[in-house]
Short mmCIF file of C-alpha atoms and ligand atoms in Angstrom, two decimals:
data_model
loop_
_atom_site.label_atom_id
_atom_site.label_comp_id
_atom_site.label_asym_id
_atom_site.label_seq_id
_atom_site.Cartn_x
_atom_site.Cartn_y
_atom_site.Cartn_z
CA UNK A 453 0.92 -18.29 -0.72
CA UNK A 454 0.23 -14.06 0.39
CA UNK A 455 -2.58 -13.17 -1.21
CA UNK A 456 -5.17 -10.15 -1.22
CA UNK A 457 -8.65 -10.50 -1.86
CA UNK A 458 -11.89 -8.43 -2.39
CA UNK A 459 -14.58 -10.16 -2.10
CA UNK A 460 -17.98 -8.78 -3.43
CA UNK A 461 -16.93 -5.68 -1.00
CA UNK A 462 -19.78 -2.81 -0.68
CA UNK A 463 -18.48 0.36 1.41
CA UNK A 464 -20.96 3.65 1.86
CA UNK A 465 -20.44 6.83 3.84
CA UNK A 466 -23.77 8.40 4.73
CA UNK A 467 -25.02 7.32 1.36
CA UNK A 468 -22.38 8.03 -0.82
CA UNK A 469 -21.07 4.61 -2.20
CA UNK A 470 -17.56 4.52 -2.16
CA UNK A 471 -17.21 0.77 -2.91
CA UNK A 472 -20.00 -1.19 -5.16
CA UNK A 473 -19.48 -4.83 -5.20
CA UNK A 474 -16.14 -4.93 -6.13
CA UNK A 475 -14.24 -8.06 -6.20
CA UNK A 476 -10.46 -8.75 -7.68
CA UNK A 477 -7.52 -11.10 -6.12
CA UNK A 478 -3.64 -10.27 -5.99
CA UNK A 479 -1.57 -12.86 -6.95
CA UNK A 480 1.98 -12.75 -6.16
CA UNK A 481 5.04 -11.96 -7.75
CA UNK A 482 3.83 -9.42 -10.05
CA UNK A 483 2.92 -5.85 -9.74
CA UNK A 484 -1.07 -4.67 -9.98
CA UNK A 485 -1.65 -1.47 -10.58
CA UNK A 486 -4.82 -0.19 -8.86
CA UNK A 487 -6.33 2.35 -11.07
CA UNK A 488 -8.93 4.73 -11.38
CA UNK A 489 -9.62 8.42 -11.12
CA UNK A 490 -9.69 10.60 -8.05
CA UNK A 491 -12.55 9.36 -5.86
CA UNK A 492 -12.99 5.83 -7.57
CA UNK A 493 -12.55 4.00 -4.22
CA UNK A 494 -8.87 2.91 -3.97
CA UNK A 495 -7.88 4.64 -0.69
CA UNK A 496 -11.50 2.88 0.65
CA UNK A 497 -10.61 -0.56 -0.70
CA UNK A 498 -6.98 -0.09 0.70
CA UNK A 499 -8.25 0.62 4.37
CA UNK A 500 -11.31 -2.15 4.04
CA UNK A 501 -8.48 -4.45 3.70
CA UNK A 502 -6.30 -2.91 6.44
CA UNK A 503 -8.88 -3.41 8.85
CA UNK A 504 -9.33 0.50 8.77
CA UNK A 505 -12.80 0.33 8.42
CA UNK A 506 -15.07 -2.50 8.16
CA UNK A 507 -17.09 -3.09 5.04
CA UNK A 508 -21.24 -3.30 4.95
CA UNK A 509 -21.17 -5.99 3.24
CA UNK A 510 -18.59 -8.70 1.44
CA UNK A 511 -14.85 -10.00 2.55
CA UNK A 512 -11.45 -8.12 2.40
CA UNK A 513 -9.21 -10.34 3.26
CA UNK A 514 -5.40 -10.51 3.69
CA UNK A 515 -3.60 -14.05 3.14
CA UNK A 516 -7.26 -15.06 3.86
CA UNK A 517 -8.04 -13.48 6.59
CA UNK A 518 -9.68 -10.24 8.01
CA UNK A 519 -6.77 -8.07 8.88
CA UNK A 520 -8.10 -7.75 12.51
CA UNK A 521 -7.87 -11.67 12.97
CA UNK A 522 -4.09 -11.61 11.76
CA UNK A 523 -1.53 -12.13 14.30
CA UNK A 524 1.53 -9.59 14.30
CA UNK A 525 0.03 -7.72 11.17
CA UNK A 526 3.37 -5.90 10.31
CA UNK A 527 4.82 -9.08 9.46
CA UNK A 528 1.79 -9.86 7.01
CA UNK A 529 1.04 -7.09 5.27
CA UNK A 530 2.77 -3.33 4.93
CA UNK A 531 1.11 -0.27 3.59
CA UNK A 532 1.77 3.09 2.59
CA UNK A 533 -1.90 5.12 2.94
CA UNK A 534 -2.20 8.82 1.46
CA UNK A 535 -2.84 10.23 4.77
CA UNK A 536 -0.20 8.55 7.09
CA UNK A 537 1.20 11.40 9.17
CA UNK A 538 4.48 11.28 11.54
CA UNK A 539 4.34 13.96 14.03
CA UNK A 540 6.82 16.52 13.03
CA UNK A 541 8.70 16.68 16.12
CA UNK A 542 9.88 12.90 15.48
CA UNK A 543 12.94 11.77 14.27
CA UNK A 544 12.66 9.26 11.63
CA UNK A 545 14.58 6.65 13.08
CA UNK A 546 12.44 6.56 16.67
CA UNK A 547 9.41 6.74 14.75
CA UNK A 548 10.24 3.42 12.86
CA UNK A 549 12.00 2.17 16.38
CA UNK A 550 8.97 3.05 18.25
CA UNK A 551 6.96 1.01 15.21
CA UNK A 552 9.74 -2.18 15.39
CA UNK A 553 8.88 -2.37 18.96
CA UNK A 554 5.06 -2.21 19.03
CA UNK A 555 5.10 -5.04 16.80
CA UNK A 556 7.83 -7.02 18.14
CA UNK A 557 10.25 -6.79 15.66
CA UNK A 558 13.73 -6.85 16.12
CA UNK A 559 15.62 -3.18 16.59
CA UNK A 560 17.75 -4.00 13.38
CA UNK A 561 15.09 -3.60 10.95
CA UNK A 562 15.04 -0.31 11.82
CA UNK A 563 19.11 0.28 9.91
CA UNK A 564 17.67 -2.40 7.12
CA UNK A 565 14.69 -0.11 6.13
CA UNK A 566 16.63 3.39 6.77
CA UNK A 567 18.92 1.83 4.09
CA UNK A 568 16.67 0.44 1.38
CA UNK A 569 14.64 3.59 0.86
CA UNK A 570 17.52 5.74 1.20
CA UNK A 571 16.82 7.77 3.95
CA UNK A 572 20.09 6.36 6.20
CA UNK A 573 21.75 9.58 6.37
CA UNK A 574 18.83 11.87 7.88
CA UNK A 575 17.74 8.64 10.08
CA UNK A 576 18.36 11.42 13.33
CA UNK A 577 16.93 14.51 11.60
CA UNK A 578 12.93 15.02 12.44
CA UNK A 579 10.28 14.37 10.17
CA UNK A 580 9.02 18.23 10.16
CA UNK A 581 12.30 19.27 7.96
CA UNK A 582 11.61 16.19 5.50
CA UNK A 583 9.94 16.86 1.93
CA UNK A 584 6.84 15.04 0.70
CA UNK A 585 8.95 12.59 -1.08
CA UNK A 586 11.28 11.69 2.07
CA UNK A 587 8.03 11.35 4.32
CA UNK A 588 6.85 8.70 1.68
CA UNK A 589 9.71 6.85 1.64
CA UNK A 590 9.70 7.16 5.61
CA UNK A 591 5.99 5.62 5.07
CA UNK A 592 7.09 3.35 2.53
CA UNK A 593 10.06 2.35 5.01
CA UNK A 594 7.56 1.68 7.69
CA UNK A 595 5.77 -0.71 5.21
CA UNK A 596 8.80 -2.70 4.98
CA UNK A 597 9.75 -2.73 8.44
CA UNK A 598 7.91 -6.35 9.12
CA UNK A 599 9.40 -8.01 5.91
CA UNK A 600 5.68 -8.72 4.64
CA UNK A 601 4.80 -10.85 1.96
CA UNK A 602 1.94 -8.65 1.48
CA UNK A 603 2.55 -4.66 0.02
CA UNK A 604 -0.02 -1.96 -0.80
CA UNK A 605 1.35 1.93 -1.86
CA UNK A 606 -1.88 4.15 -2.35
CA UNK A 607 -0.53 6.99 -4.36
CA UNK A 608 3.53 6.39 -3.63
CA UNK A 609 5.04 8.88 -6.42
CA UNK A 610 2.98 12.06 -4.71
CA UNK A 611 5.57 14.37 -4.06
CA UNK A 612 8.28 12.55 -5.43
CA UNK A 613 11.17 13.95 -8.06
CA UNK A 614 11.54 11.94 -11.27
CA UNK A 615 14.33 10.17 -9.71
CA UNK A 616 12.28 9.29 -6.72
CA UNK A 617 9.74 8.02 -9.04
CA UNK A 618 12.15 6.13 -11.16
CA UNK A 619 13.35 4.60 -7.54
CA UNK A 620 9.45 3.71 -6.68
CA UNK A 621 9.28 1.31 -9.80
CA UNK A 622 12.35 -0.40 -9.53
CA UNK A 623 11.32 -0.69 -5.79
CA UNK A 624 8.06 -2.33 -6.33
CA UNK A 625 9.31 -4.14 -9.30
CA UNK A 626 11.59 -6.00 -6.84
CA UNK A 627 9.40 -6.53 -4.13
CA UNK A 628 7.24 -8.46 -7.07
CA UNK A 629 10.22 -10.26 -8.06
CA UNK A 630 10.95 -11.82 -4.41
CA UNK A 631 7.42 -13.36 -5.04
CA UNK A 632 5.78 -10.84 -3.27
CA UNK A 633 1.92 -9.46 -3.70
CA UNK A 634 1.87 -5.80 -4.84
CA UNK A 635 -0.79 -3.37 -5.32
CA UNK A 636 -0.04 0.05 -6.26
CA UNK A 637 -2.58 2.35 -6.91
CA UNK A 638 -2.38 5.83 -9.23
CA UNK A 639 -5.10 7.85 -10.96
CA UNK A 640 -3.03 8.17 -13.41
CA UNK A 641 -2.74 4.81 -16.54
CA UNK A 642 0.68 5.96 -17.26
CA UNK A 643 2.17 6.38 -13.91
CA UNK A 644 1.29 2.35 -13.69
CA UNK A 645 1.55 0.58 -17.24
CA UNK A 646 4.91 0.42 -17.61
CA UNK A 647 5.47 -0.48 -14.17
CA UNK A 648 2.50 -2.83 -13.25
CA UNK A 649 2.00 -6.62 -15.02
CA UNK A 650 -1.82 -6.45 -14.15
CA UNK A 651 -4.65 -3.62 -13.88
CA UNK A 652 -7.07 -3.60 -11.89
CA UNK A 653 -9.47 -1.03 -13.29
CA UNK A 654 -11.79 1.28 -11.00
CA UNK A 655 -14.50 3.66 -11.65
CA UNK A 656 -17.24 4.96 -9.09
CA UNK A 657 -16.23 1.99 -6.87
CA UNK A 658 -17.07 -0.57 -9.37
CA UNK A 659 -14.69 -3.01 -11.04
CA UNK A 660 -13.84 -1.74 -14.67
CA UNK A 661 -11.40 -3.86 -15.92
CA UNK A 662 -9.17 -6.56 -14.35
CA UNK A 663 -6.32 -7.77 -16.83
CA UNK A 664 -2.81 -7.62 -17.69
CA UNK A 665 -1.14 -4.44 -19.23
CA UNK A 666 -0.79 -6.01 -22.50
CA UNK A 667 -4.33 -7.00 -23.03
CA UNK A 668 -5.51 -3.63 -22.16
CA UNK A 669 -3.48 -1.59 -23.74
CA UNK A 670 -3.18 -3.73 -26.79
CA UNK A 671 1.06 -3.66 -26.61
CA UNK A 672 2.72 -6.98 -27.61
P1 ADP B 1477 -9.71 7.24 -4.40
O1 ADP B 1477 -8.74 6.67 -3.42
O2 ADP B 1477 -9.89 6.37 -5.60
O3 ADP B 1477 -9.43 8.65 -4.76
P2 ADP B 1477 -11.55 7.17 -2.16
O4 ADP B 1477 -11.60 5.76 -1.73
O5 ADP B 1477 -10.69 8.10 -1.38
O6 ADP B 1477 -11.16 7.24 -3.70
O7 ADP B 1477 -13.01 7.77 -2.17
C1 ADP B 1477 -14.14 7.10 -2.73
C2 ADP B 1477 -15.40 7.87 -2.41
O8 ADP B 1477 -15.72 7.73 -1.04
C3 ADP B 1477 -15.31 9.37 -2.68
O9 ADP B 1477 -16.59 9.80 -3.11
C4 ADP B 1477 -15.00 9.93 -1.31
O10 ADP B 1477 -15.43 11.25 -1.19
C5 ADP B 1477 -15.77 8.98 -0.39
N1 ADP B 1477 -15.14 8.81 0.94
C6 ADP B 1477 -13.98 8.16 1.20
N2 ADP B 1477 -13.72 8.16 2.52
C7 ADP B 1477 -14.73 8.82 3.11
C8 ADP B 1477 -15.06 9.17 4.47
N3 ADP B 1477 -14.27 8.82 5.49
N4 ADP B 1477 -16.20 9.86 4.68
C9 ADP B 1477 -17.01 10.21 3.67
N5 ADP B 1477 -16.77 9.91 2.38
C10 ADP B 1477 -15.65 9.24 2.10
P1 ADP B 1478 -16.48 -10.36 14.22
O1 ADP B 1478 -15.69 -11.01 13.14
O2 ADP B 1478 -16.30 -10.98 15.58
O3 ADP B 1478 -17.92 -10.13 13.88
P2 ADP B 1478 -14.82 -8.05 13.61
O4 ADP B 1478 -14.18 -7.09 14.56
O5 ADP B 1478 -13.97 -8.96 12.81
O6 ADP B 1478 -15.90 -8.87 14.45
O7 ADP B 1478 -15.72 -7.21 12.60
C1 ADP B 1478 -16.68 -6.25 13.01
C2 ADP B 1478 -17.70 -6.11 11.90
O8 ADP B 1478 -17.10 -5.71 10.67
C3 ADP B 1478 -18.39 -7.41 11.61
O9 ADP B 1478 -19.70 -7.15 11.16
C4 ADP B 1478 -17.56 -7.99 10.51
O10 ADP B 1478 -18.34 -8.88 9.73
C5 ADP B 1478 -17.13 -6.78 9.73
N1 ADP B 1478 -15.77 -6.89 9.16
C6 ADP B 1478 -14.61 -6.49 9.73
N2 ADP B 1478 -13.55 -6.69 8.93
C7 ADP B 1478 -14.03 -7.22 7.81
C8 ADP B 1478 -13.42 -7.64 6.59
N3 ADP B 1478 -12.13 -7.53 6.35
N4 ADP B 1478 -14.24 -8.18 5.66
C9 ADP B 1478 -15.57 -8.28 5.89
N5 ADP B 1478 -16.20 -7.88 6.99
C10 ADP B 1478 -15.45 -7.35 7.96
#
């Protein structure tokens, strides 16, 4: 079974606590939302369990295990981060062949991905002419270039037009229906509750609430 767990996870930079204890599990085959405002410590708890950075205390762990101890981590867990840059010289496609082949995964993937984000027909073009919302589905492309079981979008609908964000939900609503985990995060409720089956609630780095949509927002 994928899974993503915090464990009792404290993160500070020079004294500023991003993270405070936090602790929540992923299950798969839904969608949770990862909410909170602006500063509340998703983008932290994100790269804690990416093996970005390494927490002062407590476990994030990735189909339990530290991401650093996973073998071939494309194939185990994909991410889209806020700050994920391409340079903008690049073309898309050798960016994501470049990716395939660092992590040993088949050239084809490369066509697969292009396709299911949309971006098949500017594959060639480089990444400088793309808008915000083709660079995250270039990102989101890159996430899915492995075929993990594991998915985490921090922030996915930045930049994107109301059909892009309509395309985002039905995205991640799939990926949860092929019994994957998926964590999305917004600072924005609305962006997530009609989109997400759980919540996962944070404020100032500390767990607020962790339940389904329904129960927190009262809707039947
Ligand atoms: P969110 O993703 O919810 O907006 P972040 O995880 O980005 O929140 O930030 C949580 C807190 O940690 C904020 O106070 C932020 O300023 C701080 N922070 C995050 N990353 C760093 C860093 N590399 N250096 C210093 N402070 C950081
Ligand atoms: P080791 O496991 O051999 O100590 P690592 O490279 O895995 O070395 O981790 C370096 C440091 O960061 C260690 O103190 C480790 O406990 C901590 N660390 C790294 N990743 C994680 C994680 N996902 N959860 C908890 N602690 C971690």
């Amino acid at each position: 079974q994928p899974s993503l767990e915090v464990r009792d996870v404290t993160k500070a930079y020079r004294g500023t606590v991003a993270v405070d204890r936090l602790s929540f599990q992923v299950r798969p085959g839904e969608v949770t939302g990862f909410v909170g405002p602006n500063g509340a410590g998703k983008s932290t708890t994100m790269r804690l369990l990416l093996g970005l950075d390494a927490p002062d205390g407590g476990d994030a762990l990735v189909n339990g295990e530290r991401y650093a101890r996973l073998d071939r981590p494309l194939t185990h867990v994909g991410a889209l981060l806020d700050a994920d840059a391409v340079h903008p010289s690049r073309r898309a496609r050798d960016h994501l062949l470049w990716l395939a082949r660092s992590n040993r995964l088949p050239d084809a993937r490369v066509g697969e991905v292009l396709d299911q984000v949309g971006l098949a027909s500017v594959g060639r073009k480089r990444v400088g002419g793309f808008s915000l919302g083709m660079r995250q589905r270039l990102g989101i492309a890159a996430a899915l270039l492995g075929d993990p079981p594991v998915v985490m979008f921090d922030e996915p609908t930045n930049g994107l037009d109301p059909d892009g964000i309509v395309w985002i939900r039905e995205l991640v609503r799939t990926l949860a229906s092929q019994g994957r985990v998926v964590l999305v995060s917004s600072h924005l409720m609305r962006e997530l509750q009609d989109t997400a089956d759980r919540l996962v609630v944070i404020g100032r780095g500390r767990l607020v609430a962790d339940t389904t949509v329904d129960d927190l927002l009262g809707t039947v």
